[in-house]
Amino acid sequence: MPVSKSLSKIKKNLNSNGKKTMVHPKGRKYQQLARATLREGKVAAKKKAHNERRSIELQRIKFIQDVINMDEFKDMKTFDNEKIIIFIEQFISRDDVELNGLKAKRRANRPPTNKQLILQGKRDLETQEFERGFLCPDLTDLKNVEFLRSWNGSFGAMSTLKMTRINTKGEQVIGGNTKTATADSAAAALINDEVDME
């Protein structure tokens, strides 16, 4: 009989005869229950990190969609890398007003607030990613721009969108799926660390 890994199935098997059974701390069933509990936590943490990463990616694409749908860019069919750099810089600096307000409110010799640390950390990670190659929709492709303009904002349609990496010099970085330290993966790592601490 295959070993079940799901916590709910193991609990169900423990209470299969209708009465509550005691589990010995050094017994086989206790070890099985402990393994399933740890697995459940790891699966939940991975799911949370994946959803966080997807929502950050969705936020990026939505920002660029809003920019290219503005009246001044409505008649442009495609965009060159200089325009894409401007869009990325606008995205990275989207929280600068709030960040500067928090810095101005803080008294001298006082530690920064958590909100300020989060915003500054996010900005620093996105700036680092931009230097290596910022993941964004490919706006040099006509079909991709048309699709992005009519995109409904769903996760499912994001998979058909062609993505590229652009660095601060305006160069297209080869290997869009390479393992670089992006703001998304760093945020996911922070979430994993928080889950492990709990």
PDB file of C-alpha atoms in Angstrom:
ATOM      1  CA  MET A   1       0.000   0.000   0.000  1.00  0.00           C
ATOM      2  CA  PRO A   2       1.478   3.412  -0.968  1.00  0.00           C
ATOM      3  CA  VAL A   3       2.438   5.779   1.814  1.00  0.00           C
ATOM      4  CA  SER A   4       0.063   8.714   1.917  1.00  0.00           C
ATOM      5  CA  LYS A   5       1.679  12.127   2.274  1.00  0.00           C
ATOM      6  CA  SER A   6      -1.394  14.284   2.782  1.00  0.00           C
ATOM      7  CA  LEU A   7      -2.046  15.380   6.361  1.00  0.00           C
ATOM      8  CA  SER A   8      -5.812  15.062   5.972  1.00  0.00           C
ATOM      9  CA  LYS A   9      -5.532  11.462   4.712  1.00  0.00           C
ATOM     10  CA  ILE A  10      -3.230  10.474   7.562  1.00  0.00           C
ATOM     11  CA  LYS A  11      -5.596  11.979  10.136  1.00  0.00           C
ATOM     12  CA  LYS A  12      -8.479  10.149   8.492  1.00  0.00           C
ATOM     13  CA  ASN A  13      -6.589   6.838   8.625  1.00  0.00           C
ATOM     14  CA  LEU A  14      -5.792   7.345  12.315  1.00  0.00           C
ATOM     15  CA  ASN A  15      -9.474   7.717  13.152  1.00  0.00           C
ATOM     16  CA  SER A  16     -10.692   5.096  10.676  1.00  0.00           C
ATOM     17  CA  ASN A  17     -12.245   2.774  13.239  1.00  0.00           C
ATOM     18  CA  GLY A  18     -14.473   5.515  14.681  1.00  0.00           C
ATOM     19  CA  LYS A  19     -12.792   6.062  18.049  1.00  0.00           C
ATOM     20  CA  LYS A  20      -9.925   8.360  18.901  1.00  0.00           C
ATOM     21  CA  THR A  21      -6.639   6.561  19.211  1.00  0.00           C
ATOM     22  CA  MET A  22      -3.597   7.632  21.181  1.00  0.00           C
ATOM     23  CA  VAL A  23      -0.398   7.920  19.187  1.00  0.00           C
ATOM     24  CA  HIS A  24       2.840   6.926  20.871  1.00  0.00           C
ATOM     25  CA  PRO A  25       5.594   9.594  20.508  1.00  0.00           C
ATOM     26  CA  LYS A  26       8.106   7.066  19.200  1.00  0.00           C
ATOM     27  CA  GLY A  27       5.638   5.135  17.088  1.00  0.00           C
ATOM     28  CA  ARG A  28       5.423   4.761  13.336  1.00  0.00           C
ATOM     29  CA  LYS A  29       2.110   6.616  13.073  1.00  0.00           C
ATOM     30  CA  TYR A  30       3.490   9.578  15.050  1.00  0.00           C
ATOM     31  CA  GLN A  31       6.476   9.861  12.704  1.00  0.00           C
ATOM     32  CA  GLN A  32       4.159   9.654   9.708  1.00  0.00           C
ATOM     33  CA  LEU A  33       1.996  12.414  11.195  1.00  0.00           C
ATOM     34  CA  ALA A  34       5.051  14.595  11.887  1.00  0.00           C
ATOM     35  CA  ARG A  35       6.325  14.166   8.306  1.00  0.00           C
ATOM     36  CA  ALA A  36       2.923  15.050   6.876  1.00  0.00           C
ATOM     37  CA  THR A  37       2.670  18.148   9.089  1.00  0.00           C
ATOM     38  CA  LEU A  38       6.093  19.394   7.948  1.00  0.00           C
ATOM     39  CA  ARG A  39       5.209  18.688   4.324  1.00  0.00           C
ATOM     40  CA  GLU A  40       1.946  20.601   4.665  1.00  0.00           C
ATOM     41  CA  GLY A  41       3.861  23.650   5.930  1.00  0.00           C
ATOM     42  CA  LYS A  42       6.407  23.488   3.106  1.00  0.00           C
ATOM     43  CA  VAL A  43       3.706  23.151   0.453  1.00  0.00           C
ATOM     44  CA  ALA A  44       1.800  26.128   1.892  1.00  0.00           C
ATOM     45  CA  ALA A  45       4.978  28.243   1.972  1.00  0.00           C
ATOM     46  CA  LYS A  46       5.821  27.391  -1.647  1.00  0.00           C
ATOM     47  CA  LYS A  47       2.281  28.164  -2.744  1.00  0.00           C
ATOM     48  CA  LYS A  48       2.368  31.520  -0.955  1.00  0.00           C
ATOM     49  CA  ALA A  49       5.759  32.432  -2.480  1.00  0.00           C
ATOM     50  CA  HIS A  50       4.552  31.450  -5.967  1.00  0.00           C
ATOM     51  CA  ASN A  51       1.388  33.551  -5.628  1.00  0.00           C
ATOM     52  CA  GLU A  52       3.425  36.497  -4.334  1.00  0.00           C
ATOM     53  CA  ARG A  53       5.812  36.247  -7.276  1.00  0.00           C
ATOM     54  CA  ARG A  54       2.933  36.051  -9.752  1.00  0.00           C
ATOM     55  CA  SER A  55       1.170  39.052  -8.221  1.00  0.00           C
ATOM     56  CA  ILE A  56       4.367  41.141  -8.456  1.00  0.00           C
ATOM     57  CA  GLU A  57       4.718  40.131 -12.112  1.00  0.00           C
ATOM     58  CA  LEU A  58       1.057  41.013 -12.686  1.00  0.00           C
ATOM     59  CA  GLN A  59       1.611  44.418 -11.075  1.00  0.00           C
ATOM     60  CA  ARG A  60       4.530  45.134 -13.441  1.00  0.00           C
ATOM     61  CA  ILE A  61       2.633  44.168 -16.552  1.00  0.00           C
ATOM     62  CA  LYS A  62      -0.458  46.131 -15.485  1.00  0.00           C
ATOM     63  CA  PHE A  63       1.670  49.251 -14.891  1.00  0.00           C
ATOM     64  CA  ILE A  64       3.218  49.034 -18.366  1.00  0.00           C
ATOM     65  CA  GLN A  65      -0.201  48.356 -19.904  1.00  0.00           C
ATOM     66  CA  ASP A  66      -1.582  51.510 -18.257  1.00  0.00           C
ATOM     67  CA  VAL A  67       1.379  53.545 -19.542  1.00  0.00           C
ATOM     68  CA  ILE A  68       1.138  52.388 -23.172  1.00  0.00           C
ATOM     69  CA  ASN A  69      -2.642  52.938 -23.153  1.00  0.00           C
ATOM     70  CA  MET A  70      -2.191  56.618 -22.213  1.00  0.00           C
ATOM     71  CA  ASP A  71      -3.262  59.160 -24.851  1.00  0.00           C
ATOM     72  CA  GLU A  72       0.287  60.251 -25.737  1.00  0.00           C
ATOM     73  CA  PHE A  73       1.370  56.664 -26.560  1.00  0.00           C
ATOM     74  CA  LYS A  74      -1.937  55.433 -28.026  1.00  0.00           C
ATOM     75  CA  ASP A  75      -0.867  55.914 -31.658  1.00  0.00           C
ATOM     76  CA  MET A  76       2.566  54.238 -31.281  1.00  0.00           C
ATOM     77  CA  LYS A  77       2.680  50.697 -32.678  1.00  0.00           C
ATOM     78  CA  THR A  78       5.957  49.611 -31.022  1.00  0.00           C
ATOM     79  CA  PHE A  79       8.434  51.145 -28.595  1.00  0.00           C
ATOM     80  CA  ASP A  80      12.207  51.345 -28.727  1.00  0.00           C
ATOM     81  CA  ASN A  81      14.450  50.416 -25.806  1.00  0.00           C
ATOM     82  CA  GLU A  82      14.888  54.064 -24.726  1.00  0.00           C
ATOM     83  CA  LYS A  83      11.124  54.356 -24.138  1.00  0.00           C
ATOM     84  CA  ILE A  84      11.091  51.009 -22.332  1.00  0.00           C
ATOM     85  CA  ILE A  85      13.872  52.271 -20.031  1.00  0.00           C
ATOM     86  CA  ILE A  86      11.742  55.324 -19.196  1.00  0.00           C
ATOM     87  CA  PHE A  87       8.747  53.075 -18.414  1.00  0.00           C
ATOM     88  CA  ILE A  88      10.882  50.859 -16.158  1.00  0.00           C
ATOM     89  CA  GLU A  89      12.320  53.878 -14.328  1.00  0.00           C
ATOM     90  CA  GLN A  90       8.780  55.174 -13.763  1.00  0.00           C
ATOM     91  CA  PHE A  91       7.781  51.776 -12.378  1.00  0.00           C
ATOM     92  CA  ILE A  92      10.767  51.633 -10.026  1.00  0.00           C
ATOM     93  CA  SER A  93      10.113  55.170  -8.758  1.00  0.00           C
ATOM     94  CA  ARG A  94       6.350  54.666  -8.281  1.00  0.00           C
ATOM     95  CA  ASP A  95       6.629  54.771  -4.456  1.00  0.00           C
ATOM     96  CA  ASP A  96       9.204  57.578  -4.234  1.00  0.00           C
ATOM     97  CA  VAL A  97       6.690  60.219  -3.111  1.00  0.00           C
ATOM     98  CA  GLU A  98       5.541  58.069  -0.196  1.00  0.00           C
ATOM     99  CA  LEU A  99       9.127  57.073   0.630  1.00  0.00           C
ATOM    100  CA  ASN A 100      10.311  60.700   0.673  1.00  0.00           C
ATOM    101  CA  GLY A 101       7.324  61.635   2.849  1.00  0.00           C
ATOM    102  CA  LEU A 102       8.245  58.933   5.365  1.00  0.00           C
ATOM    103  CA  LYS A 103      11.868  60.107   5.382  1.00  0.00           C
ATOM    104  CA  ALA A 104      10.768  63.710   5.943  1.00  0.00           C
ATOM    105  CA  LYS A 105       8.434  62.758   8.826  1.00  0.00           C
ATOM    106  CA  ARG A 106      11.127  60.832  10.666  1.00  0.00           C
ATOM    107  CA  ARG A 107      12.923  62.780  13.356  1.00  0.00           C
ATOM    108  CA  ALA A 108      16.696  62.924  13.497  1.00  0.00           C
ATOM    109  CA  ASN A 109      18.433  59.978  15.192  1.00  0.00           C
ATOM    110  CA  ARG A 110      15.291  57.821  14.980  1.00  0.00           C
ATOM    111  CA  PRO A 111      15.227  54.460  13.221  1.00  0.00           C
ATOM    112  CA  PRO A 112      13.236  54.181   9.990  1.00  0.00           C
ATOM    113  CA  THR A 113       9.723  52.764  10.141  1.00  0.00           C
ATOM    114  CA  ASN A 114       8.934  49.280   8.848  1.00  0.00           C
ATOM    115  CA  LYS A 115       6.979  50.746   5.926  1.00  0.00           C
ATOM    116  CA  GLN A 116       9.994  52.846   4.951  1.00  0.00           C
ATOM    117  CA  LEU A 117      12.321  49.837   5.169  1.00  0.00           C
ATOM    118  CA  ILE A 118       9.989  47.749   2.986  1.00  0.00           C
ATOM    119  CA  LEU A 119       9.631  50.470   0.335  1.00  0.00           C
ATOM    120  CA  GLN A 120      13.372  51.188   0.298  1.00  0.00           C
ATOM    121  CA  GLY A 121      14.226  47.481   0.107  1.00  0.00           C
ATOM    122  CA  LYS A 122      11.788  46.953  -2.761  1.00  0.00           C
ATOM    123  CA  ARG A 123      13.236  49.929  -4.630  1.00  0.00           C
ATOM    124  CA  ASP A 124      16.828  48.747  -4.093  1.00  0.00           C
ATOM    125  CA  LEU A 125      16.036  45.204  -5.303  1.00  0.00           C
ATOM    126  CA  GLU A 126      14.261  46.489  -8.409  1.00  0.00           C
ATOM    127  CA  THR A 127      17.191  48.832  -9.146  1.00  0.00           C
ATOM    128  CA  GLN A 128      19.628  45.913  -8.845  1.00  0.00           C
ATOM    129  CA  GLU A 129      17.461  43.848 -11.168  1.00  0.00           C
ATOM    130  CA  PHE A 130      17.345  46.738 -13.652  1.00  0.00           C
ATOM    131  CA  GLU A 131      21.162  46.816 -13.763  1.00  0.00           C
ATOM    132  CA  ARG A 132      21.264  43.075 -14.593  1.00  0.00           C
ATOM    133  CA  GLY A 133      18.160  42.988 -16.780  1.00  0.00           C
ATOM    134  CA  PHE A 134      14.613  43.982 -15.777  1.00  0.00           C
ATOM    135  CA  LEU A 135      11.912  41.492 -16.783  1.00  0.00           C
ATOM    136  CA  CYS A 136       9.145  43.291 -18.708  1.00  0.00           C
ATOM    137  CA  PRO A 137       6.861  42.725 -21.717  1.00  0.00           C
ATOM    138  CA  ASP A 138       8.608  42.931 -25.100  1.00  0.00           C
ATOM    139  CA  LEU A 139       7.333  46.239 -26.495  1.00  0.00           C
ATOM    140  CA  THR A 140       9.442  46.047 -29.665  1.00  0.00           C
ATOM    141  CA  ASP A 141       7.136  43.341 -31.070  1.00  0.00           C
ATOM    142  CA  LEU A 142       3.966  44.623 -32.775  1.00  0.00           C
ATOM    143  CA  LYS A 143       1.750  41.622 -31.910  1.00  0.00           C
ATOM    144  CA  ASN A 144       2.915  41.695 -28.300  1.00  0.00           C
ATOM    145  CA  VAL A 145       2.037  45.403 -27.933  1.00  0.00           C
ATOM    146  CA  GLU A 146      -1.408  44.835 -29.468  1.00  0.00           C
ATOM    147  CA  PHE A 147      -2.024  41.914 -27.124  1.00  0.00           C
ATOM    148  CA  LEU A 148      -0.842  43.911 -24.091  1.00  0.00           C
ATOM    149  CA  ARG A 149      -3.139  46.836 -24.943  1.00  0.00           C
ATOM    150  CA  SER A 150      -6.175  44.525 -25.023  1.00  0.00           C
ATOM    151  CA  TRP A 151      -5.043  42.279 -22.122  1.00  0.00           C
ATOM    152  CA  ASN A 152      -7.806  41.714 -19.550  1.00  0.00           C
ATOM    153  CA  GLY A 153      -5.495  41.469 -16.522  1.00  0.00           C
ATOM    154  CA  SER A 154      -5.826  37.722 -15.916  1.00  0.00           C
ATOM    155  CA  PHE A 155      -3.035  35.355 -14.900  1.00  0.00           C
ATOM    156  CA  GLY A 156      -3.904  32.859 -17.630  1.00  0.00           C
ATOM    157  CA  ALA A 157      -3.357  35.310 -20.460  1.00  0.00           C
ATOM    158  CA  MET A 158       0.044  36.313 -19.055  1.00  0.00           C
ATOM    159  CA  SER A 159       1.584  33.087 -20.323  1.00  0.00           C
ATOM    160  CA  THR A 160       1.046  34.122 -23.966  1.00  0.00           C
ATOM    161  CA  LEU A 161       2.772  37.474 -23.392  1.00  0.00           C
ATOM    162  CA  LYS A 162       6.358  37.565 -24.656  1.00  0.00           C
ATOM    163  CA  MET A 163       8.742  38.826 -21.955  1.00  0.00           C
ATOM    164  CA  THR A 164      12.264  40.229 -22.239  1.00  0.00           C
ATOM    165  CA  ARG A 165      14.992  41.596 -19.984  1.00  0.00           C
ATOM    166  CA  ILE A 166      16.261  45.155 -20.505  1.00  0.00           C
ATOM    167  CA  ASN A 167      19.204  46.591 -18.548  1.00  0.00           C
ATOM    168  CA  THR A 168      20.066  50.211 -17.696  1.00  0.00           C
ATOM    169  CA  LYS A 169      22.114  50.601 -20.903  1.00  0.00           C
ATOM    170  CA  GLY A 170      19.082  49.777 -23.042  1.00  0.00           C
ATOM    171  CA  GLU A 171      20.468  46.413 -24.084  1.00  0.00           C
ATOM    172  CA  GLN A 172      18.295  43.352 -24.332  1.00  0.00           C
ATOM    173  CA  VAL A 173      19.740  40.746 -21.971  1.00  0.00           C
ATOM    174  CA  ILE A 174      19.852  37.239 -23.423  1.00  0.00           C
ATOM    175  CA  GLY A 175      18.261  34.436 -21.436  1.00  0.00           C
ATOM    176  CA  GLY A 176      15.053  35.832 -19.974  1.00  0.00           C
ATOM    177  CA  ASN A 177      14.670  32.779 -17.770  1.00  0.00           C
ATOM    178  CA  THR A 178      18.173  32.810 -16.266  1.00  0.00           C
ATOM    179  CA  LYS A 179      18.470  32.571 -12.499  1.00  0.00           C
ATOM    180  CA  THR A 180      19.331  36.126 -11.503  1.00  0.00           C
ATOM    181  CA  ALA A 181      18.567  37.725  -8.171  1.00  0.00           C
ATOM    182  CA  THR A 182      15.350  39.509  -9.071  1.00  0.00           C
ATOM    183  CA  ALA A 183      13.149  41.492  -6.756  1.00  0.00           C
ATOM    184  CA  ASP A 184      10.525  38.776  -7.169  1.00  0.00           C
ATOM    185  CA  SER A 185      12.794  35.936  -6.062  1.00  0.00           C
ATOM    186  CA  ALA A 186      14.210  38.043  -3.234  1.00  0.00           C
ATOM    187  CA  ALA A 187      10.691  38.804  -2.021  1.00  0.00           C
ATOM    188  CA  ALA A 188       9.853  35.105  -2.218  1.00  0.00           C
ATOM    189  CA  ALA A 189      13.009  34.300  -0.229  1.00  0.00           C
ATOM    190  CA  LEU A 190      11.975  36.813   2.438  1.00  0.00           C
ATOM    191  CA  ILE A 191       8.551  35.190   2.658  1.00  0.00           C
ATOM    192  CA  ASN A 192      10.154  31.746   2.976  1.00  0.00           C
ATOM    193  CA  ASP A 193      12.396  33.010   5.790  1.00  0.00           C
ATOM    194  CA  GLU A 194       9.379  34.429   7.634  1.00  0.00           C
ATOM    195  CA  VAL A 195       7.492  31.135   7.292  1.00  0.00           C
ATOM    196  CA  ASP A 196      10.514  29.156   8.530  1.00  0.00           C
ATOM    197  CA  MET A 197      10.803  31.408  11.595  1.00  0.00           C
ATOM    198  CA  GLU A 198       7.208  30.717  12.609  1.00  0.00           C
TER     199      GLU A 198
END
